[in-house]
Coordinates of C-alpha atoms in Angstrom, one line a residue:
M843 CA -78.7 -2.4 1.8
K844 CA -81.0 0.4 0.6
I845 CA -80.1 3.1 -1.9
E846 CA -80.9 6.6 -0.5
Q847 CA -83.1 8.7 -2.7
S848 CA -80.7 11.6 -2.4
I849 CA -78.1 9.7 -4.4
H850 CA -78.8 11.6 -7.6
T851 CA -76.0 13.9 -8.7
D852 CA -75.1 15.3 -12.1
A853 CA -71.6 14.0 -11.7
T854 CA -72.5 10.3 -11.3
I855 CA -70.7 8.0 -13.7
W856 CA -72.1 4.5 -14.5
M857 CA -70.2 1.8 -16.3
V858 CA -71.8 -1.1 -18.0
S859 CA -69.5 -4.1 -18.7
R860 CA -69.5 -7.8 -19.1
E861 CA -66.1 -8.0 -17.2
Y862 CA -64.5 -6.5 -14.0
D863 CA -61.2 -7.5 -12.7
G864 CA -61.3 -9.7 -9.6
L865 CA -64.9 -10.8 -10.4
A866 CA -65.3 -11.9 -14.0
G867 CA -62.8 -11.5 -16.8
A868 CA -61.7 -12.9 -20.2
G869 CA -59.5 -10.1 -21.5
G870 CA -58.2 -6.6 -21.1
V871 CA -61.7 -5.2 -20.6
K872 CA -61.7 -6.3 -17.0
D873 CA -58.5 -4.4 -16.2
V874 CA -59.5 -1.2 -18.0
C875 CA -63.0 -1.2 -16.4
R876 CA -61.8 -1.7 -12.9
Q877 CA -58.7 0.5 -13.0
L878 CA -60.5 3.4 -14.7
A879 CA -63.4 3.1 -12.3
E880 CA -61.2 3.2 -9.3
F881 CA -59.2 6.1 -10.4
L882 CA -62.3 8.1 -11.3
A883 CA -63.7 7.4 -7.8
G884 CA -60.4 7.9 -6.0
E885 CA -58.3 10.5 -7.8
G886 CA -61.2 12.1 -9.6
G887 CA -63.6 12.1 -6.7
Y888 CA -66.6 11.0 -8.9
P889 CA -69.4 8.8 -7.7
V890 CA -68.8 5.7 -9.8
R891 CA -71.1 2.7 -10.2
V892 CA -70.5 -0.4 -12.3
M893 CA -73.0 -2.9 -13.6
L894 CA -72.2 -6.5 -14.7
P895 CA -73.8 -9.9 -14.7
R896 CA -73.7 -12.4 -11.9
Y897 CA -72.4 -15.4 -13.8
G898 CA -72.9 -18.9 -12.6
F899 CA -69.2 -19.3 -11.6
M900 CA -69.5 -16.3 -9.2
D901 CA -70.3 -16.6 -5.5
P902 CA -71.4 -13.0 -4.7
E903 CA -71.5 -13.6 -0.9
Q904 CA -68.0 -14.9 -1.0
F905 CA -66.9 -11.6 -2.5
G906 CA -68.8 -9.6 0.1
F907 CA -71.9 -8.7 -1.9
S908 CA -75.4 -8.6 -0.4
P909 CA -78.8 -8.4 -2.1
L910 CA -79.9 -4.8 -2.7
T911 CA -83.2 -3.5 -1.4
I912 CA -84.9 -1.1 -3.8
S913 CA -88.2 0.5 -2.8
G914 CA -91.2 -0.2 -5.0
T915 CA -90.0 -3.6 -6.0
K916 CA -91.4 -7.0 -5.0
A917 CA -90.0 -10.4 -3.8
G918 CA -89.2 -13.2 -6.2
V919 CA -87.2 -16.3 -6.9
I920 CA -84.3 -16.2 -9.3
C921 CA -81.8 -19.0 -9.9
G922 CA -83.6 -20.9 -7.1
R923 CA -82.9 -18.2 -4.6
Q924 CA -85.4 -15.9 -2.8
F925 CA -84.8 -12.1 -3.2
E926 CA -86.7 -9.3 -1.5
S927 CA -86.3 -6.9 -4.4
C928 CA -86.9 -8.1 -7.9
F929 CA -88.0 -6.1 -11.0
A930 CA -89.1 -7.1 -14.5
V931 CA -87.2 -6.2 -17.7
D932 CA -89.0 -6.3 -21.1
M933 CA -87.3 -8.9 -23.3
D934 CA -89.7 -9.5 -26.1
Y935 CA -89.2 -12.0 -28.9
P936 CA -90.8 -11.7 -32.3
E937 CA -94.5 -12.5 -31.9
Q938 CA -94.1 -13.0 -28.1
E939 CA -94.2 -10.4 -25.4
R940 CA -91.9 -11.4 -22.6
R941 CA -90.4 -10.2 -19.4
E942 CA -87.4 -11.5 -17.3
M943 CA -87.0 -11.0 -13.6
V944 CA -83.8 -9.6 -12.2
A945 CA -82.4 -8.7 -8.8
I946 CA -79.3 -6.8 -7.8
W947 CA -76.3 -7.6 -5.6
S948 CA -74.3 -4.7 -4.2
Q949 CA -70.8 -4.1 -2.8
V950 CA -68.5 -1.1 -2.5
I951 CA -65.0 -2.1 -3.7
N952 CA -62.2 0.5 -3.4
G953 CA -64.7 3.3 -3.5
V954 CA -66.6 2.0 -6.5
S955 CA -70.2 0.8 -6.1
V956 CA -70.3 -2.5 -8.0
Y957 CA -73.7 -4.1 -8.8
L958 CA -74.2 -7.6 -10.1
V959 CA -77.4 -8.4 -12.1
E960 CA -79.0 -11.7 -10.9
A961 CA -81.0 -13.4 -13.7
D962 CA -81.7 -16.9 -14.8
R963 CA -80.1 -16.1 -18.1
F964 CA -76.8 -15.1 -16.5
G965 CA -76.8 -17.6 -13.6
G966 CA -76.7 -20.6 -15.9
K967 CA -73.5 -19.5 -17.6
Q968 CA -70.1 -20.9 -16.3
G969 CA -68.0 -18.7 -18.6
V970 CA -68.1 -15.0 -19.4
Y971 CA -68.5 -15.3 -23.2
T972 CA -68.1 -19.0 -24.0
Y973 CA -69.2 -22.5 -22.8
T974 CA -66.9 -24.5 -20.6
S975 CA -66.0 -28.2 -20.7
E976 CA -68.3 -28.7 -17.7
E977 CA -71.2 -27.2 -19.7
E978 CA -70.4 -29.4 -22.7
Q979 CA -70.4 -32.5 -20.5
G980 CA -73.9 -31.5 -19.4
L981 CA -75.2 -30.6 -22.9
S982 CA -73.2 -31.8 -25.9
W983 CA -74.3 -28.9 -28.1
Q984 CA -72.7 -26.4 -25.7
K985 CA -69.3 -26.9 -27.2
Q986 CA -66.4 -25.8 -25.1
G987 CA -65.0 -22.5 -26.4
S988 CA -68.0 -21.6 -28.5
G989 CA -70.0 -18.5 -27.8
H990 CA -73.3 -18.5 -25.9
Y991 CA -76.2 -19.1 -28.2
D992 CA -78.1 -16.2 -26.5
Y993 CA -75.3 -13.8 -26.4
F994 CA -77.4 -10.9 -27.9
A995 CA -80.2 -11.4 -25.4
M996 CA -77.6 -11.5 -22.6
N997 CA -76.2 -8.2 -23.7
I998 CA -79.6 -6.6 -24.0
L999 CA -80.7 -7.8 -20.6
L1000 CA -77.6 -6.3 -18.9
Q1001 CA -78.2 -3.0 -20.7
K1002 CA -81.9 -2.8 -20.0
A1003 CA -81.4 -3.9 -16.4
S1004 CA -78.9 -1.1 -15.9
L1005 CA -81.2 1.5 -17.3
E1006 CA -84.1 0.2 -15.1
M1007 CA -81.9 0.2 -12.1
M1008 CA -81.0 3.9 -12.6
I1009 CA -84.6 4.8 -13.0
L1010 CA -85.7 2.8 -9.9
C1011 CA -83.0 4.5 -7.9
K1012 CA -83.8 8.0 -9.3
D1013 CA -80.2 8.3 -10.5
A1014 CA -79.9 9.9 -13.9
P1015 CA -76.1 9.8 -14.4
W1016 CA -73.9 12.5 -15.8
V1017 CA -72.6 9.9 -18.2
V1018 CA -73.0 6.2 -18.9
H1019 CA -69.7 4.6 -20.1
C1020 CA -70.5 1.5 -22.2
Q1021 CA -67.6 -1.0 -22.4
D1022 CA -67.4 -2.7 -25.8
G1023 CA -70.1 -4.1 -28.1
H1024 CA -71.7 -5.9 -25.3
A1025 CA -73.1 -2.6 -24.0
A1026 CA -73.0 -0.4 -27.1
I1027 CA -76.8 -0.5 -27.9
L1028 CA -77.6 1.2 -24.5
P1029 CA -77.2 4.8 -25.9
A1030 CA -79.7 4.1 -28.7
M1031 CA -82.2 2.5 -26.3
M1032 CA -81.7 5.4 -23.9
R1033 CA -82.6 8.0 -26.5
E1034 CA -85.2 6.1 -28.7
N1035 CA -87.3 4.0 -26.3
S1036 CA -90.2 5.9 -24.8
G1037 CA -89.7 4.4 -21.3
Y1038 CA -86.1 5.9 -21.1
R1039 CA -85.7 9.0 -23.2
N1040 CA -87.1 11.6 -20.9
F1041 CA -85.5 10.3 -17.7
F1042 CA -82.1 10.3 -19.4
R1043 CA -82.4 13.5 -21.4
H1044 CA -79.4 15.1 -19.6
T1045 CA -77.3 11.9 -19.5
G1046 CA -74.3 11.6 -21.9
A1047 CA -73.0 8.3 -23.3
V1048 CA -69.5 7.1 -24.2
V1049 CA -68.9 3.8 -25.9
T1050 CA -65.4 2.3 -25.8
V1051 CA -64.5 -0.1 -28.6
H1052 CA -62.0 -2.5 -27.0
N1053 CA -61.8 -4.7 -30.1
A1054 CA -63.4 -4.0 -33.4
G1055 CA -62.2 -7.3 -35.0
I1056 CA -64.7 -9.4 -36.9
G1057 CA -66.5 -11.5 -34.3
Y1058 CA -66.2 -9.0 -31.6
H1059 CA -69.0 -6.5 -32.5
Q1060 CA -71.8 -8.5 -30.9
E1061 CA -73.8 -8.0 -34.1
I1062 CA -76.8 -10.1 -35.1
E1063 CA -78.3 -11.1 -38.4
D1064 CA -81.8 -11.8 -37.1
L1065 CA -83.2 -8.3 -37.5
D1066 CA -86.7 -9.2 -36.3
F1067 CA -85.2 -10.5 -33.0
A1068 CA -83.0 -7.4 -32.8
R1069 CA -86.0 -5.1 -33.2
A1070 CA -88.2 -7.0 -30.7
V1071 CA -85.7 -7.5 -27.9
T1072 CA -84.2 -4.0 -28.0
G1073 CA -87.5 -2.2 -28.6
L1074 CA -85.9 0.1 -31.1
P1075 CA -87.8 1.4 -34.1
E1076 CA -87.4 -0.6 -37.3
N1077 CA -85.8 2.4 -39.1
I1078 CA -83.0 2.4 -36.4
I1079 CA -82.3 -1.3 -36.9
L1080 CA -82.2 -0.9 -40.7
K1081 CA -80.0 2.2 -40.6
N1082 CA -77.3 0.5 -38.6
L1083 CA -76.4 -2.6 -40.7
L1084 CA -72.9 -3.6 -41.3
G1085 CA -73.2 -6.1 -44.1
K1086 CA -76.4 -7.9 -43.3
S1087 CA -76.1 -7.6 -39.5
F1088 CA -77.4 -5.1 -37.0
D1089 CA -74.2 -3.7 -35.5
P1090 CA -74.1 -2.3 -32.0
F1091 CA -71.2 0.1 -32.6
L1092 CA -73.0 1.7 -35.6
A1093 CA -76.1 1.9 -33.5
A1094 CA -74.2 3.9 -30.9
A1095 CA -72.8 6.4 -33.4
D1096 CA -75.8 8.9 -33.4
Y1097 CA -76.2 8.9 -29.6
A1098 CA -72.7 8.6 -28.0
V1099 CA -69.1 9.6 -28.2
L1100 CA -67.1 6.6 -29.5
N1101 CA -63.5 5.9 -28.7
T1102 CA -61.1 3.1 -29.0
V1103 CA -58.2 2.0 -26.7
S1104 CA -55.2 3.5 -28.5
E1105 CA -54.6 6.4 -30.9
N1106 CA -52.9 4.2 -33.5
Y1107 CA -55.7 1.6 -33.5
G1108 CA -58.2 4.4 -34.1
R1109 CA -56.1 5.7 -37.0
E1110 CA -55.7 2.2 -38.5
L1111 CA -59.5 1.6 -38.4
Q1112 CA -60.4 4.9 -40.1
E1113 CA -57.4 5.6 -42.4
T1114 CA -55.9 2.3 -43.5
A1115 CA -56.8 -1.0 -45.1
E1116 CA -56.4 -2.7 -41.6
D1117 CA -60.0 -1.8 -41.2
A1118 CA -60.8 -4.9 -43.4
R1119 CA -60.3 -6.9 -40.2
T1120 CA -63.4 -5.2 -38.7
G1121 CA -65.7 -5.6 -41.7
W1122 CA -64.9 -1.9 -42.5
L1123 CA -66.5 -0.6 -39.3
G1124 CA -64.1 2.3 -39.0
H1125 CA -64.8 3.5 -42.6
A1126 CA -68.5 3.1 -42.1
L1127 CA -68.2 5.4 -39.1
K1128 CA -66.0 7.8 -41.0
A1129 CA -68.6 8.0 -43.8
R1130 CA -71.0 9.3 -41.1
K1131 CA -68.4 11.8 -40.1
V1132 CA -68.0 10.0 -36.8
E1133 CA -64.5 10.2 -35.4
L1134 CA -63.3 7.2 -33.5
R1135 CA -61.2 8.8 -30.9
G1136 CA -58.1 7.0 -29.6
V1137 CA -57.3 7.0 -25.9
T1138 CA -54.5 4.6 -25.1
N1139 CA -55.2 2.5 -22.0
G1140 CA -53.2 3.2 -18.9
I1141 CA -52.1 1.0 -16.1
D1142 CA -51.7 1.4 -12.3
P1143 CA -48.0 0.6 -11.7
A1144 CA -48.8 -0.1 -8.0
T1145 CA -50.9 -3.0 -9.0
F1146 CA -47.8 -4.7 -10.5
D1147 CA -45.1 -3.5 -8.2
P1148 CA -42.6 -6.3 -7.5
V1149 CA -41.4 -4.4 -4.4
N1150 CA -44.4 -5.9 -2.8
P1151 CA -44.1 -9.6 -3.8
Q1152 CA -46.8 -11.0 -1.5
K1153 CA -49.5 -9.1 -3.4
L1154 CA -48.4 -10.7 -6.7
G1155 CA -47.5 -14.1 -5.2
L1156 CA -43.8 -13.7 -6.1
A1157 CA -40.9 -15.5 -4.5
A1158 CA -38.9 -12.3 -3.7
P1159 CA -39.1 -8.5 -4.1
F1160 CA -37.1 -6.6 -6.7
N1161 CA -36.9 -3.0 -7.9
V1162 CA -36.3 -2.4 -11.6
L1163 CA -35.9 1.4 -11.4
R1164 CA -33.2 1.0 -8.7
G1165 CA -31.5 -1.8 -10.6
K1166 CA -32.1 -4.2 -7.7
L1167 CA -32.8 -7.4 -9.6
E1168 CA -31.5 -10.1 -7.3
G1169 CA -35.1 -10.8 -6.3
K1170 CA -36.0 -11.2 -10.0
L1171 CA -33.4 -13.9 -10.3
E1172 CA -35.0 -15.6 -7.3
C1173 CA -38.4 -15.4 -9.0
K1174 CA -36.9 -17.0 -12.1
N1175 CA -35.3 -19.8 -10.1
D1176 CA -38.7 -20.3 -8.4
L1177 CA -40.5 -20.7 -11.7
L1178 CA -37.9 -22.9 -13.2
S1179 CA -38.0 -25.1 -10.1
Q1180 CA -41.8 -25.4 -10.3
T1181 CA -41.8 -26.2 -14.0
G1182 CA -38.7 -28.3 -13.8
R1183 CA -40.8 -31.5 -13.6
L1184 CA -44.2 -32.4 -14.8
R1185 CA -46.6 -31.6 -12.0
Q1186 CA -50.3 -31.1 -11.2
W1187 CA -51.5 -27.5 -11.2
E1188 CA -54.9 -26.3 -10.0
Y1189 CA -55.9 -24.4 -13.1
V1190 CA -53.5 -25.4 -15.8
E1191 CA -52.1 -28.6 -17.4
Q1192 CA -48.4 -28.8 -17.9
F1193 CA -46.6 -30.3 -21.0
G1194 CA -42.9 -30.3 -21.1
H1195 CA -40.6 -28.8 -18.5
L1196 CA -37.7 -26.3 -18.0
A1197 CA -34.3 -27.1 -16.8
P1198 CA -33.0 -25.1 -13.7
A1199 CA -30.7 -22.9 -15.9
S1200 CA -31.3 -19.4 -14.6
A1201 CA -28.4 -17.9 -16.6
V1202 CA -30.1 -18.9 -19.8
P1203 CA -32.5 -16.3 -21.3
L1204 CA -36.2 -17.1 -20.9
F1205 CA -38.7 -16.1 -23.5
T1206 CA -42.3 -16.0 -22.4
F1207 CA -45.8 -15.8 -23.9
I1208 CA -49.1 -15.3 -22.1
G1209 CA -52.4 -15.0 -23.9
R1210 CA -55.2 -16.5 -26.0
L1211 CA -53.9 -19.2 -28.4
A1212 CA -55.6 -17.6 -31.4
G1213 CA -54.7 -16.1 -34.7
Q1214 CA -55.2 -12.5 -33.5
K1215 CA -52.5 -13.0 -30.9
G1216 CA -50.0 -14.3 -33.4
I1217 CA -49.5 -17.7 -31.9
D1218 CA -49.1 -19.1 -35.4
I1219 CA -46.1 -16.9 -35.8
V1220 CA -44.6 -18.3 -32.6
L1221 CA -45.2 -21.9 -33.8
D1222 CA -43.4 -21.1 -37.0
C1223 CA -40.4 -19.8 -35.0
I1224 CA -40.1 -22.7 -32.7
P1225 CA -38.1 -25.0 -35.1
W1226 CA -35.5 -22.3 -35.5
F1227 CA -35.6 -21.5 -31.8
F1228 CA -34.6 -25.0 -30.7
A1229 CA -32.3 -25.8 -33.7
K1230 CA -30.2 -22.6 -33.5
R1231 CA -30.5 -21.4 -29.9
E1232 CA -29.6 -24.1 -27.4
E1233 CA -28.9 -21.5 -24.8
A1234 CA -32.5 -20.2 -24.6
Q1235 CA -35.8 -21.4 -23.1
L1236 CA -39.4 -20.8 -23.9
L1237 CA -42.6 -20.9 -21.8
I1238 CA -46.1 -20.5 -23.1
L1239 CA -49.1 -20.0 -20.8
G1240 CA -52.6 -19.9 -22.3
S1241 CA -55.5 -21.7 -23.9
G1242 CA -57.6 -21.2 -27.0
E1243 CA -57.9 -22.9 -30.4
S1244 CA -57.8 -26.7 -30.0
Q1245 CA -55.5 -27.2 -33.0
V1246 CA -52.9 -24.8 -31.5
E1247 CA -53.2 -26.5 -28.1
D1248 CA -52.6 -29.9 -29.7
A1249 CA -49.6 -28.6 -31.7
L1250 CA -48.0 -27.2 -28.5
Q1251 CA -48.7 -30.3 -26.5
S1252 CA -47.1 -32.4 -29.3
L1253 CA -44.1 -30.2 -29.5
A1254 CA -43.5 -30.3 -25.7
E1255 CA -43.4 -34.1 -25.8
R1256 CA -40.5 -34.2 -28.4
S1257 CA -37.2 -35.3 -27.0
G1258 CA -35.3 -32.5 -28.7
V1259 CA -36.9 -29.8 -26.6
T1260 CA -36.5 -31.5 -23.2
G1261 CA -35.7 -29.0 -20.5
R1262 CA -36.1 -26.0 -22.9
F1263 CA -39.9 -25.7 -23.6
C1264 CA -42.9 -25.8 -21.3
F1265 CA -46.5 -25.3 -22.3
L1266 CA -48.9 -24.5 -19.5
K1267 CA -52.4 -25.1 -20.9
G1268 CA -55.1 -22.9 -19.3
F1269 CA -54.8 -19.7 -17.3
D1270 CA -54.1 -18.8 -13.7
S1271 CA -53.6 -15.1 -12.8
A1272 CA -51.3 -15.9 -9.9
L1273 CA -49.2 -18.2 -12.1
A1274 CA -49.2 -15.5 -14.8
N1275 CA -47.6 -13.1 -12.4
K1276 CA -44.8 -15.6 -11.8
V1277 CA -44.2 -15.9 -15.5
Y1278 CA -44.1 -12.2 -16.0
A1279 CA -41.6 -11.8 -13.2
A1280 CA -39.4 -14.7 -14.2
G1281 CA -39.2 -14.0 -17.9
D1282 CA -36.5 -12.0 -19.7
F1283 CA -38.4 -11.3 -22.9
F1284 CA -42.1 -11.3 -23.6
L1285 CA -43.5 -12.2 -27.0
I1286 CA -46.5 -10.2 -28.4
P1287 CA -46.6 -11.1 -32.1
S1288 CA -50.3 -10.0 -32.5
L1289 CA -51.7 -9.8 -36.0
Y1290 CA -53.6 -6.8 -34.7
E1291 CA -53.8 -5.3 -31.2
P1292 CA -56.2 -2.5 -30.2
C1293 CA -54.0 -1.6 -27.2
G1294 CA -52.4 -4.4 -25.3
L1295 CA -51.9 -4.4 -21.5
T1296 CA -49.5 -7.4 -21.2
D1297 CA -46.6 -5.2 -22.5
Y1298 CA -47.1 -2.8 -19.6
I1299 CA -47.2 -5.7 -17.0
A1300 CA -44.2 -7.3 -18.5
Q1301 CA -42.2 -4.1 -18.5
L1302 CA -43.1 -3.3 -14.9
L1303 CA -41.8 -6.8 -13.9
G1304 CA -38.5 -6.4 -15.9
N1305 CA -39.6 -8.6 -18.8
L1306 CA -38.9 -6.7 -22.1
P1307 CA -41.6 -7.0 -24.7
I1308 CA -41.0 -8.1 -28.3
V1309 CA -43.9 -6.8 -30.3
H1310 CA -45.4 -6.7 -33.8
H1311 CA -45.6 -2.9 -34.2
V1312 CA -49.3 -2.5 -34.8
G1313 CA -52.3 -0.9 -33.1
G1314 CA -51.6 0.0 -29.5
L1315 CA -48.3 -1.9 -29.5
V1316 CA -46.6 1.1 -31.1
K1317 CA -46.2 2.4 -27.5
V1318 CA -43.3 0.0 -27.2
L1319 CA -40.4 2.0 -28.4
D1320 CA -38.1 -0.1 -30.5
G1321 CA -34.6 -0.4 -29.0
E1322 CA -35.6 1.9 -26.0
T1323 CA -38.4 0.2 -24.0
G1324 CA -38.5 -3.1 -25.8
F1325 CA -38.2 -4.5 -29.3
A1326 CA -40.5 -4.1 -32.3
Y1327 CA -40.7 -5.4 -35.9
Q1328 CA -42.9 -4.3 -38.8
E1329 CA -43.2 -7.4 -40.9
N1330 CA -45.9 -9.8 -39.8
S1331 CA -43.9 -13.0 -40.3
S1332 CA -41.9 -15.6 -38.5
Q1333 CA -38.7 -14.1 -40.0
G1334 CA -39.6 -10.7 -38.5
L1335 CA -40.1 -12.2 -35.1
I1336 CA -36.9 -14.4 -35.4
S1337 CA -34.7 -11.5 -36.3
T1338 CA -36.1 -9.4 -33.4
M1339 CA -35.5 -12.3 -31.0
E1340 CA -31.9 -12.4 -32.2
R1341 CA -31.6 -8.7 -31.3
A1342 CA -32.9 -9.4 -27.9
L1343 CA -30.5 -12.2 -27.3
A1344 CA -27.6 -9.9 -28.3
L1345 CA -28.8 -7.4 -25.7
Y1346 CA -29.0 -10.2 -23.0
E1347 CA -25.3 -10.7 -23.4
Q1348 CA -24.7 -7.0 -22.4
P1349 CA -26.1 -6.8 -18.8
E1350 CA -25.6 -3.0 -18.4
K1351 CA -27.5 -2.2 -21.6
H1352 CA -30.2 -4.8 -20.7
L1353 CA -30.7 -3.1 -17.4
R1354 CA -30.9 0.4 -18.9
M1355 CA -33.7 -0.8 -21.3
Q1356 CA -35.6 -2.4 -18.4
Q1357 CA -35.4 0.8 -16.4
A1358 CA -36.3 3.0 -19.5
A1359 CA -39.4 0.9 -20.0
V1360 CA -40.7 1.4 -16.4
K1361 CA -39.8 5.2 -16.5
N1362 CA -41.8 5.5 -19.7
I1363 CA -44.9 4.0 -18.1
F1364 CA -44.7 6.4 -15.2
A1365 CA -44.2 9.4 -17.6
C1366 CA -46.8 8.5 -20.2
H1367 CA -49.2 5.7 -19.4
T1368 CA -50.6 5.9 -15.9
W1369 CA -54.4 6.1 -15.3
Q1370 CA -54.0 9.6 -13.9
D1371 CA -53.2 10.9 -17.4
V1372 CA -55.7 8.6 -19.1
M1373 CA -58.5 9.5 -16.7
S1374 CA -58.2 13.2 -17.7
E1375 CA -58.8 12.2 -21.4
Y1376 CA -61.9 10.2 -20.5
I1377 CA -63.3 13.1 -18.5
L1378 CA -62.9 15.2 -21.7
L1379 CA -64.9 12.5 -23.6
Y1380 CA -67.6 12.6 -20.9
E1381 CA -67.8 16.4 -21.2
Q1382 CA -68.1 16.0 -25.0
A1383 CA -70.9 13.4 -24.5
Q1384 CA -72.8 16.0 -22.6
G1385 CA -72.9 18.1 -25.8
L1386 CA -75.1 15.4 -27.3
T1387 CA -77.8 15.5 -24.7
V1388 CA -81.2 17.2 -25.0
G1389 CA -81.3 20.8 -24.1
T1390 CA -77.5 21.3 -24.2
A1391 CA -76.1 23.9 -26.4
Q1392 CA -74.6 22.3 -29.5

């Protein structure tokens, strides 16, 4: 495939991301990136292009990608494969000038031009952000679950390859939308590096902060390496320190419009002590008079419509808005049957099992088993849950911190919880859909939560969320579209679960809340509405470009 030289248009939108749903994902970034891109291309009519790495676990040809031919490039070998079109990217180390070769895979998916960056640095990785058990078996220092040692270089290579790709294709975008800290240095490089600044003088930049928590910034303490590999002037590196580390989000502040993924999360970061969880990033931005705009993520209800069960891998169709929930009961019976005995799954390991008691309320949890997601609160609640509520069941699907996994495994093996608790260790998106559809109540006890997408998915599948009312989870309206509690404690979660159980005993009220939750999504949280807010951000970003009236 060859890019035509006439592709240039002032309305082109490029997204740079480490995740994209259906190709590579580890969290909500994948969903936001794909759904926003597809709505901008479809409903918005914009030419949209997405750049992300070709990781080692991805088979691009299986997904319909083909190598892209770009005029003026040369043939080369990357990851043991011959490519017709390769180009070099400067990736200097301190005291060593270096270049890395990349090639591009291309495919149009639902109207979006998606490009994968082929590089030795990416092709050797079997996980998006962390090492896998397979990699640990190969090299013992690559501990499963630990972040890639060259994470910063990976991020810079993706960002520089994206900029080089745009130049080679003579495509100076209207705006570049950078997804999270992994792409947040691009606006600074685009403006400060001599090889880029003139070509992109009319290109705006937006950086979306998906998670500002400590450990998510993609910051680096090695300032010499940061300066060498980014090519940024030393004064830019030193100006953008958070503590002792060069921080990508701070680096973006002078060159891009910054937003985060919910209005309340943005407020928490810049107006409350919750910002301590970020290392005070929000307050550092505020001191520079940079507003961290909040745009609450949307969802495409059609993606999780149980009226079409085949698409989701469900046992039967159902319709929450019309109150036709017979199929949801079939979905519940199907999951209870599958988890009713210890069995072998392709992607998860099962501990414990659930009895075939479909009349009993089923609480569910899907997510990373980490402190941010509040799994410690769930663990604290479990003794009460099984001691006081013999008529309820609990299913947890996820993986994460080894001590949490061990605790859940141990719990599932106790005789007192037989038939009432099941832990599915790992993740499988098809199985997750079954859990969403089968569950009656969905636990989201997050310590903090920038937005949250699981509450949307649960609601669309008739599974009412029970949330800690922080960050983006305030979109769950307590007593109307789900249940919420303020106190971050096991007692707060327990009392709210009790309220949910009381509702379960009143089927008509239960149905009305399920329906209200879906109606609220259609009224307030679809991507059509959210897309309009992002277009306003893109227009604002144009105000920061060279030659634009300020």
